[in-house]
Amino acid sequence: MENQISLDTNLSTNNTNSEKTVLKGLTLDELKAYFAKSGEPRFRGEQVFNWMYNHLVTDFFEMANLPKVLRTKLKDNCEIMTLEYVESEISSINGTKKYIFETKAKNKIESVIIPEEDRTTLCLSTQVGCPLDCKFCATGLMGYKINLTAGEIYDQYVIAAKDHGKDNITNIVFMGMGEPLLNYNATVNALEIFAQELTTGISKKKITVSTAGIAPKIKELADKNLNVKLALSLHSCFDDIRSKIMPINDKYPLKQNIDAVKYYARKTRTRITFEYIMLNGINDRDEDIEALWKLCKEFPCKINVIPFNSLKHMNPSGLSAELTPTPLERINEFVQQLRDKNITVMIRNTQGEDIAAACGQLAIKYNY
Ligand code: SAH
């Protein structure tokens, strides 16, 4: 279900109904419309936007440039925060920090802060669980519960930024639990909020949406002119192999997704990232190198090679239990051969494996 915006709240009355209007997640235009509908000047929307998304204020009484009487009305009728902090854990290896938050509906979600030499990345979830059932991913194994709202997506940033220091977060990736493009409206609204200059100060070039490949939505996102970066979880250039490890490939096969990311690259003038988990004997053969080269030489893109992170903490069965990581030596050889063909390839460091915070390890143990 998408974020529902109720514009019916009458700010001039005391709201006895416990259903308050949640303001977090409303875009700038939606906030202006909300205040206009409530008989207030539209610029109040901009002020509240700035307080909530830039100053990360969680209490209407801190909104110093609003009249006191309006602050009281807002307190009676509206809410700001959509998430509560539950707990966090820090990796003893590299300082990666995993947060657990709880939604009002008592669903738990995870976000991860990954400090690296030249950047600090916040990894956000877009759904509680995930419906895609990718065989290599812990979130897939926990199943799908519900979409997050735009407010719940943004509040992961709010709590992490207040904890870690807003200026210390330099990159945002939509790579946590869930498939962002299957929660399209909330993802787009959250992106619109992130992309406003008034908010995080993080440029669009440093915001990446990662998708397993929902081809029509990739094109729709391109047309939104948000111009954030897009990563496609590719993992194989062959439909039969990709379908085995990513069942969504039956619905949107490679050709559709490649056409869509080419369109995205053209329309947004950004370089596509292909994410590629190295799975022993499955996608690390010489013919995979050849196929990747053929694909990548055609348009502006780069490959992010990801060492496969263990799913052991999930006690997997079936194909998931059989997957093993490509040995490091072969990863290096694979990457070198692509580089020799002038393809840009990065190897993603594994971060936070000791606290199950690495790529594809996010799953809430409470839900079992
Ligand atoms: N649904 C989106 C975003 C979440 S997954 C997507 O599929 O892109 C974020 C990234 O982590 C993806 O590239 C995904 O393929 C990768 N990933 C999933 N499980 C992993 C694992 N066990 N080891 C390493 N990377 C994994």
Short mmCIF file of C-alpha atoms and ligand atoms in Angstrom, two decimals:
data_model
loop_
_atom_site.label_atom_id
_atom_site.label_comp_id
_atom_site.label_asym_id
_atom_site.label_seq_id
_atom_site.Cartn_x
_atom_site.Cartn_y
_atom_site.Cartn_z
CA MET A 1 0.00 0.00 0.00
CA GLU A 2 1.33 3.41 -0.86
CA ASN A 3 1.66 6.39 1.42
CA GLN A 4 -1.82 7.79 1.91
CA ILE A 5 -2.06 11.53 2.15
CA SER A 6 -5.06 12.88 3.91
CA LEU A 7 -5.66 16.53 3.23
CA ASP A 8 -8.88 16.53 5.25
CA THR A 9 -7.41 17.38 8.62
CA ASN A 10 -8.79 20.65 9.85
CA LEU A 11 -5.98 22.35 11.68
CA SER A 12 -8.33 24.76 13.40
CA THR A 13 -9.90 22.06 15.56
CA ASN A 14 -8.46 19.90 18.23
CA ASN A 15 -8.11 16.42 16.84
CA THR A 16 -9.73 13.97 19.21
CA ASN A 17 -9.28 11.19 16.72
CA SER A 18 -6.10 9.24 17.42
CA GLU A 19 -5.44 9.07 13.66
CA LYS A 20 -3.11 12.00 13.19
CA THR A 21 -1.85 13.13 9.81
CA VAL A 22 1.72 11.94 9.29
CA LEU A 23 3.67 14.78 7.70
CA LYS A 24 6.95 12.91 7.23
CA GLY A 25 7.03 11.58 3.70
CA LEU A 26 5.06 14.43 2.16
CA THR A 27 6.99 16.14 -0.61
CA LEU A 28 7.40 19.91 -0.78
CA ASP A 29 4.41 20.32 -3.09
CA GLU A 30 2.29 18.00 -0.95
CA LEU A 31 3.15 19.92 2.20
CA LYS A 32 2.30 23.24 0.59
CA ALA A 33 -1.01 21.78 -0.58
CA TYR A 34 -1.66 20.41 2.90
CA PHE A 35 -1.24 23.80 4.54
CA ALA A 36 -3.23 25.59 1.85
CA LYS A 37 -6.09 23.10 2.30
CA SER A 38 -5.93 23.69 6.05
CA GLY A 39 -6.37 27.44 5.57
CA GLU A 40 -2.73 28.31 6.28
CA PRO A 41 -0.33 30.10 3.92
CA ARG A 42 1.42 27.76 1.48
CA PHE A 43 4.87 28.90 2.63
CA ARG A 44 4.24 27.18 5.96
CA GLY A 45 4.68 23.97 3.96
CA GLU A 46 8.14 25.06 2.95
CA GLN A 47 9.05 25.97 6.51
CA VAL A 48 7.87 22.64 7.90
CA PHE A 49 9.64 20.85 5.03
CA ASN A 50 12.87 22.56 5.99
CA TRP A 51 12.50 21.73 9.68
CA MET A 52 11.63 18.09 9.15
CA TYR A 53 14.00 17.16 6.34
CA ASN A 54 16.92 19.52 6.77
CA HIS A 55 17.06 20.27 10.51
CA LEU A 56 15.73 16.78 11.33
CA VAL A 57 13.42 18.24 13.94
CA THR A 58 11.09 15.76 15.62
CA ASP A 59 8.99 18.14 17.71
CA PHE A 60 6.72 20.89 16.33
CA PHE A 61 7.75 23.17 19.21
CA GLU A 62 11.27 23.37 17.81
CA MET A 63 9.93 24.93 14.60
CA ALA A 64 10.89 28.40 15.75
CA ASN A 65 9.54 30.42 12.81
CA LEU A 66 5.99 29.03 13.09
CA PRO A 67 3.48 30.93 15.23
CA LYS A 68 3.01 29.25 18.60
CA VAL A 69 -0.66 28.69 17.97
CA LEU A 70 0.11 26.86 14.73
CA ARG A 71 2.69 24.72 16.49
CA THR A 72 0.03 23.69 19.01
CA LYS A 73 -2.45 22.88 16.25
CA LEU A 74 0.15 20.81 14.46
CA LYS A 75 0.99 18.94 17.62
CA ASP A 76 -2.69 18.13 18.15
CA ASN A 77 -3.35 17.04 14.59
CA CYS A 78 -0.15 15.84 13.02
CA GLU A 79 2.82 13.60 13.59
CA ILE A 80 6.43 13.82 12.46
CA MET A 81 8.23 10.58 13.23
CA THR A 82 7.22 7.30 11.64
CA LEU A 83 9.97 5.07 13.08
CA GLU A 84 11.40 4.26 16.45
CA TYR A 85 14.98 3.26 17.15
CA VAL A 86 15.16 -0.26 18.57
CA GLU A 87 18.83 -1.16 18.71
CA SER A 88 22.09 -1.02 16.82
CA GLU A 89 25.21 -3.09 16.50
CA ILE A 90 28.71 -2.13 15.32
CA SER A 91 31.05 -4.42 13.41
CA SER A 92 34.30 -4.91 15.26
CA ILE A 93 36.06 -5.34 11.92
CA ASN A 94 35.37 -2.06 10.16
CA GLY A 95 32.89 0.03 12.11
CA THR A 96 29.86 -0.81 9.94
CA LYS A 97 26.78 -0.07 12.02
CA LYS A 98 23.47 -1.85 11.64
CA TYR A 99 20.31 -0.24 13.00
CA ILE A 100 17.01 -1.88 13.74
CA PHE A 101 13.98 0.40 13.59
CA GLU A 102 10.31 -0.26 14.22
CA THR A 103 7.38 1.13 12.25
CA LYS A 104 4.09 2.19 13.88
CA ALA A 105 2.64 -1.13 12.69
CA LYS A 106 5.39 -2.82 14.76
CA ASN A 107 7.36 -4.07 11.77
CA LYS A 108 11.11 -4.16 12.20
CA ILE A 109 13.46 -2.98 9.46
CA GLU A 110 17.21 -2.57 9.12
CA SER A 111 19.49 0.17 7.84
CA VAL A 112 23.27 0.10 7.67
CA ILE A 113 25.95 2.79 7.86
CA ILE A 114 29.15 1.83 6.07
CA PRO A 115 32.19 4.02 6.79
CA GLU A 116 34.94 3.79 4.19
CA GLU A 117 38.11 5.77 3.59
CA ASP A 118 36.66 8.34 1.24
CA ARG A 119 32.94 8.20 2.04
CA THR A 120 30.26 7.06 4.46
CA THR A 121 27.29 5.34 2.93
CA LEU A 122 23.85 4.87 4.43
CA CYS A 123 21.97 1.85 3.08
CA LEU A 124 18.18 2.17 3.29
CA SER A 125 15.37 -0.38 3.22
CA THR A 126 12.25 0.16 1.12
CA GLN A 127 10.12 -2.82 2.14
CA VAL A 128 9.62 -5.06 5.17
CA GLY A 129 11.11 -8.22 3.72
CA CYS A 130 11.10 -8.70 -0.05
CA PRO A 131 8.82 -10.58 -2.47
CA LEU A 132 11.53 -11.40 -5.02
CA ASP A 133 13.00 -14.58 -3.54
CA CYS A 134 16.49 -14.17 -5.01
CA LYS A 135 18.28 -17.36 -4.00
CA PHE A 136 21.42 -15.60 -2.73
CA CYS A 137 19.68 -13.04 -0.51
CA ALA A 138 18.67 -13.35 3.14
CA THR A 139 15.91 -10.76 2.82
CA GLY A 140 14.31 -12.89 0.08
CA LEU A 141 14.38 -15.87 2.41
CA MET A 142 12.38 -14.00 5.07
CA GLY A 143 9.52 -13.29 2.63
CA TYR A 144 7.57 -10.09 2.07
CA LYS A 145 5.40 -8.29 4.58
CA ILE A 146 4.58 -4.73 3.52
CA ASN A 147 5.85 -1.67 1.68
CA LEU A 148 7.42 1.16 3.64
CA THR A 149 6.02 4.67 3.27
CA ALA A 150 8.16 7.55 1.99
CA GLY A 151 8.25 8.82 5.58
CA GLU A 152 9.53 5.49 6.85
CA ILE A 153 12.22 5.48 4.16
CA TYR A 154 13.29 9.04 5.05
CA ASP A 155 13.17 8.46 8.81
CA GLN A 156 15.88 5.81 8.51
CA TYR A 157 18.06 8.68 7.35
CA VAL A 158 16.79 11.00 10.10
CA ILE A 159 17.63 8.64 12.94
CA ALA A 160 20.95 7.53 11.44
CA ALA A 161 21.97 11.12 10.66
CA LYS A 162 21.13 12.33 14.17
CA ASP A 163 23.14 9.47 15.60
CA HIS A 164 26.10 9.55 13.23
CA GLY A 165 26.23 13.25 12.37
CA LYS A 166 24.38 14.56 9.33
CA ASP A 167 27.51 15.89 7.64
CA ASN A 168 29.23 12.55 8.03
CA ILE A 169 26.82 10.75 5.71
CA THR A 170 28.02 11.32 2.15
CA ASN A 171 26.19 8.67 0.11
CA ILE A 172 22.76 7.08 0.19
CA VAL A 173 21.99 3.75 -1.40
CA PHE A 174 18.58 2.09 -1.69
CA MET A 175 20.10 -1.34 -1.25
CA GLY A 176 18.70 -2.54 2.06
CA MET A 177 15.70 -4.79 2.51
CA GLY A 178 13.22 -4.88 -0.34
CA GLU A 179 12.86 -3.96 -3.99
CA PRO A 180 12.57 -0.17 -4.34
CA LEU A 181 10.84 -0.31 -7.73
CA LEU A 182 8.10 -2.57 -6.38
CA ASN A 183 7.38 0.22 -3.90
CA TYR A 184 7.59 2.77 -6.64
CA ASN A 185 5.53 5.72 -5.38
CA ALA A 186 7.04 5.80 -1.90
CA THR A 187 10.53 5.40 -3.34
CA VAL A 188 10.00 8.25 -5.80
CA ASN A 189 8.58 10.51 -3.09
CA ALA A 190 11.50 9.73 -0.79
CA LEU A 191 13.92 10.41 -3.66
CA GLU A 192 12.19 13.68 -4.40
CA ILE A 193 12.69 14.72 -0.77
CA PHE A 194 16.33 13.60 -0.75
CA ALA A 195 16.96 15.39 -4.04
CA GLN A 196 15.68 18.77 -2.79
CA GLU A 197 18.55 21.09 -2.04
CA LEU A 198 16.91 22.06 1.23
CA THR A 199 17.41 18.64 2.79
CA THR A 200 20.47 16.43 3.18
CA GLY A 201 23.04 18.34 1.16
CA ILE A 202 23.91 15.06 -0.56
CA SER A 203 24.06 15.46 -4.33
CA LYS A 204 22.00 13.27 -6.64
CA LYS A 205 25.20 11.76 -7.96
CA LYS A 206 25.67 10.21 -4.55
CA ILE A 207 22.22 8.66 -4.30
CA THR A 208 21.82 5.23 -5.87
CA VAL A 209 18.71 3.12 -6.35
CA SER A 210 19.45 -0.57 -6.76
CA THR A 211 16.93 -2.80 -8.51
CA ALA A 212 16.67 -6.48 -9.34
CA GLY A 213 15.22 -5.32 -12.67
CA ILE A 214 11.61 -4.14 -12.90
CA ALA A 215 12.03 -2.95 -16.50
CA PRO A 216 8.91 -0.74 -16.94
CA LYS A 217 9.57 1.02 -13.63
CA ILE A 218 13.19 1.71 -14.58
CA LYS A 219 11.90 3.63 -17.61
CA GLU A 220 9.29 5.41 -15.52
CA LEU A 221 11.97 6.47 -13.05
CA ALA A 222 14.13 7.77 -15.90
CA ASP A 223 11.23 9.98 -17.01
CA LYS A 224 10.88 11.49 -13.51
CA ASN A 225 14.03 13.52 -14.11
CA LEU A 226 15.28 12.81 -10.61
CA ASN A 227 18.59 11.83 -12.20
CA VAL A 228 19.79 9.74 -9.29
CA LYS A 229 22.11 6.86 -10.09
CA LEU A 230 20.78 3.44 -10.95
CA ALA A 231 22.30 0.06 -10.19
CA LEU A 232 20.98 -3.14 -11.75
CA SER A 233 21.55 -6.39 -9.88
CA LEU A 234 22.68 -8.29 -12.94
CA HIS A 235 24.46 -11.35 -11.56
CA SER A 236 24.35 -13.18 -14.90
CA CYS A 237 24.16 -12.25 -18.59
CA PHE A 238 22.32 -15.49 -19.39
CA ASP A 239 18.55 -15.71 -18.94
CA ASP A 240 18.50 -19.37 -17.89
CA ILE A 241 21.07 -18.88 -15.13
CA ARG A 242 19.63 -15.54 -14.03
CA SER A 243 16.12 -17.02 -13.77
CA LYS A 244 17.41 -19.78 -11.51
CA ILE A 245 18.95 -17.39 -9.02
CA MET A 246 16.50 -14.50 -9.54
CA PRO A 247 12.95 -15.74 -10.32
CA ILE A 248 11.86 -12.17 -11.25
CA ASN A 249 13.91 -12.67 -14.44
CA ASP A 250 11.07 -14.83 -15.83
CA LYS A 251 8.78 -11.82 -15.70
CA TYR A 252 11.30 -9.21 -16.86
CA PRO A 253 14.03 -11.00 -18.81
CA LEU A 254 17.45 -9.55 -19.48
CA LYS A 255 16.68 -7.91 -22.80
CA GLN A 256 13.87 -5.83 -21.29
CA ASN A 257 16.05 -4.72 -18.40
CA ILE A 258 19.07 -3.94 -20.56
CA ASP A 259 16.88 -1.86 -22.87
CA ALA A 260 15.47 -0.10 -19.80
CA VAL A 261 18.86 0.72 -18.24
CA LYS A 262 20.17 1.96 -21.59
CA TYR A 263 17.15 4.25 -21.73
CA TYR A 264 17.86 5.33 -18.13
CA ALA A 265 21.51 6.10 -18.92
CA ARG A 266 20.55 8.11 -22.02
CA LYS A 267 17.73 10.01 -20.39
CA THR A 268 19.48 10.88 -17.14
CA ARG A 269 23.02 11.12 -18.53
CA THR A 270 24.27 8.90 -15.73
CA ARG A 271 26.44 5.82 -15.80
CA ILE A 272 24.68 2.57 -14.90
CA THR A 273 26.24 0.26 -12.33
CA PHE A 274 25.86 -3.49 -12.80
CA GLU A 275 26.06 -5.35 -9.51
CA TYR A 276 27.53 -8.79 -9.89
CA ILE A 277 27.77 -11.24 -6.99
CA MET A 278 30.47 -13.80 -7.63
CA LEU A 279 28.94 -17.26 -7.25
CA ASN A 280 31.29 -20.18 -7.53
CA GLY A 281 30.77 -22.17 -10.76
CA ILE A 282 27.57 -20.29 -11.60
CA ASN A 283 28.52 -16.92 -13.03
CA ASP A 284 32.31 -16.81 -12.78
CA ARG A 285 33.22 -18.76 -15.94
CA ASP A 286 35.19 -17.48 -18.94
CA GLU A 287 31.99 -17.21 -20.98
CA ASP A 288 30.59 -14.90 -18.29
CA ILE A 289 33.57 -12.57 -18.79
CA GLU A 290 32.94 -12.58 -22.53
CA ALA A 291 29.21 -11.85 -22.10
CA LEU A 292 29.88 -9.04 -19.62
CA TRP A 293 32.35 -7.48 -22.00
CA LYS A 294 29.87 -7.62 -24.89
CA LEU A 295 27.23 -5.97 -22.74
CA CYS A 296 29.41 -3.28 -21.17
CA LYS A 297 31.30 -2.09 -24.21
CA GLU A 298 28.00 -0.83 -25.65
CA PHE A 299 27.18 2.05 -23.31
CA PRO A 300 28.37 4.05 -20.25
CA CYS A 301 28.41 1.65 -17.33
CA LYS A 302 30.59 0.01 -14.75
CA ILE A 303 30.55 -3.30 -12.93
CA ASN A 304 30.54 -3.66 -9.15
CA VAL A 305 31.77 -7.12 -8.36
CA ILE A 306 30.46 -8.28 -4.97
CA PRO A 307 31.94 -11.20 -3.07
CA PHE A 308 29.04 -13.48 -2.06
CA ASN A 309 28.12 -13.00 1.58
CA SER A 310 27.13 -16.08 3.47
CA LEU A 311 23.50 -16.93 4.20
CA LYS A 312 24.43 -19.44 6.87
CA HIS A 313 22.73 -17.36 9.57
CA MET A 314 19.43 -18.11 7.77
CA ASN A 315 19.81 -21.92 7.61
CA PRO A 316 18.92 -21.94 3.91
CA SER A 317 17.64 -24.94 1.94
CA GLY A 318 17.48 -25.83 -1.79
CA LEU A 319 19.63 -23.84 -4.21
CA SER A 320 20.32 -21.19 -1.55
CA ALA A 321 22.13 -23.80 0.55
CA GLU A 322 24.30 -24.85 -2.39
CA LEU A 323 25.66 -21.40 -3.25
CA THR A 324 29.30 -20.78 -2.40
CA PRO A 325 31.54 -17.78 -2.98
CA THR A 326 33.99 -17.65 -5.86
CA PRO A 327 37.51 -17.99 -4.42
CA LEU A 328 39.35 -14.67 -4.13
CA GLU A 329 41.98 -15.72 -6.64
CA ARG A 330 39.34 -16.31 -9.32
CA ILE A 331 37.59 -13.03 -8.47
CA ASN A 332 40.85 -11.18 -9.06
CA GLU A 333 41.46 -13.01 -12.34
CA PHE A 334 37.87 -12.38 -13.50
CA VAL A 335 38.14 -8.68 -12.71
CA GLN A 336 41.56 -8.35 -14.32
CA GLN A 337 40.38 -9.91 -17.56
CA LEU A 338 37.51 -7.42 -17.77
CA ARG A 339 39.81 -4.52 -16.96
CA ASP A 340 42.17 -5.69 -19.69
CA LYS A 341 39.23 -5.24 -22.05
CA ASN A 342 38.81 -1.64 -20.83
CA ILE A 343 35.73 -2.27 -18.72
CA THR A 344 35.49 -0.33 -15.45
CA VAL A 345 35.21 -2.83 -12.61
CA MET A 346 35.18 -2.20 -8.88
CA ILE A 347 35.32 -4.87 -6.19
CA ARG A 348 32.95 -4.04 -3.38
CA ASN A 349 34.50 -4.56 0.03
CA THR A 350 32.54 -6.84 2.24
CA GLN A 351 31.39 -4.77 5.17
CA GLY A 352 29.81 -5.93 8.39
CA GLU A 353 29.60 -9.65 7.78
CA ASP A 354 30.21 -10.33 11.47
CA ILE A 355 26.94 -8.58 12.38
CA ALA A 356 24.95 -9.83 9.33
CA ALA A 357 24.90 -6.29 7.95
CA ALA A 358 26.59 -6.96 4.61
CA CYS A 359 24.80 -6.89 1.23
CA GLY A 360 21.99 -9.38 1.11
CA GLN A 361 22.30 -10.41 4.75
CA LEU A 362 19.54 -8.18 6.08
CA ALA A 363 16.68 -10.13 7.56
CA ILE A 364 14.90 -9.63 10.81
CA LYS A 365 15.34 -12.53 13.14
CA TYR A 366 12.28 -11.42 15.12
CA ASN A 367 10.02 -12.32 12.21
CA TYR A 368 10.72 -16.00 12.53
N1 SAH B 1 16.22 -5.37 -4.43
C1 SAH B 1 17.28 -4.51 -4.79
C2 SAH B 1 18.01 -3.88 -3.61
C3 SAH B 1 18.36 -4.78 -2.46
S1 SAH B 1 19.70 -5.90 -2.67
C4 SAH B 1 18.24 -5.22 -5.72
O1 SAH B 1 18.03 -6.41 -5.97
O2 SAH B 1 19.15 -4.60 -6.25
C5 SAH B 1 21.13 -4.88 -2.69
C6 SAH B 1 22.34 -5.56 -3.34
O3 SAH B 1 22.84 -6.63 -2.52
C7 SAH B 1 22.00 -6.19 -4.68
O4 SAH B 1 22.96 -5.99 -5.64
C8 SAH B 1 21.93 -7.65 -4.30
O5 SAH B 1 22.03 -8.44 -5.42
C9 SAH B 1 23.07 -7.76 -3.32
N2 SAH B 1 23.04 -8.99 -2.53
C10 SAH B 1 21.96 -9.70 -2.16
N3 SAH B 1 22.32 -10.79 -1.48
C11 SAH B 1 23.68 -10.80 -1.41
C12 SAH B 1 24.64 -11.66 -0.82
N4 SAH B 1 24.28 -12.76 -0.13
N5 SAH B 1 25.95 -11.35 -0.96
C13 SAH B 1 26.32 -10.23 -1.61
N6 SAH B 1 25.45 -9.38 -2.18
C14 SAH B 1 24.14 -9.65 -2.09
#
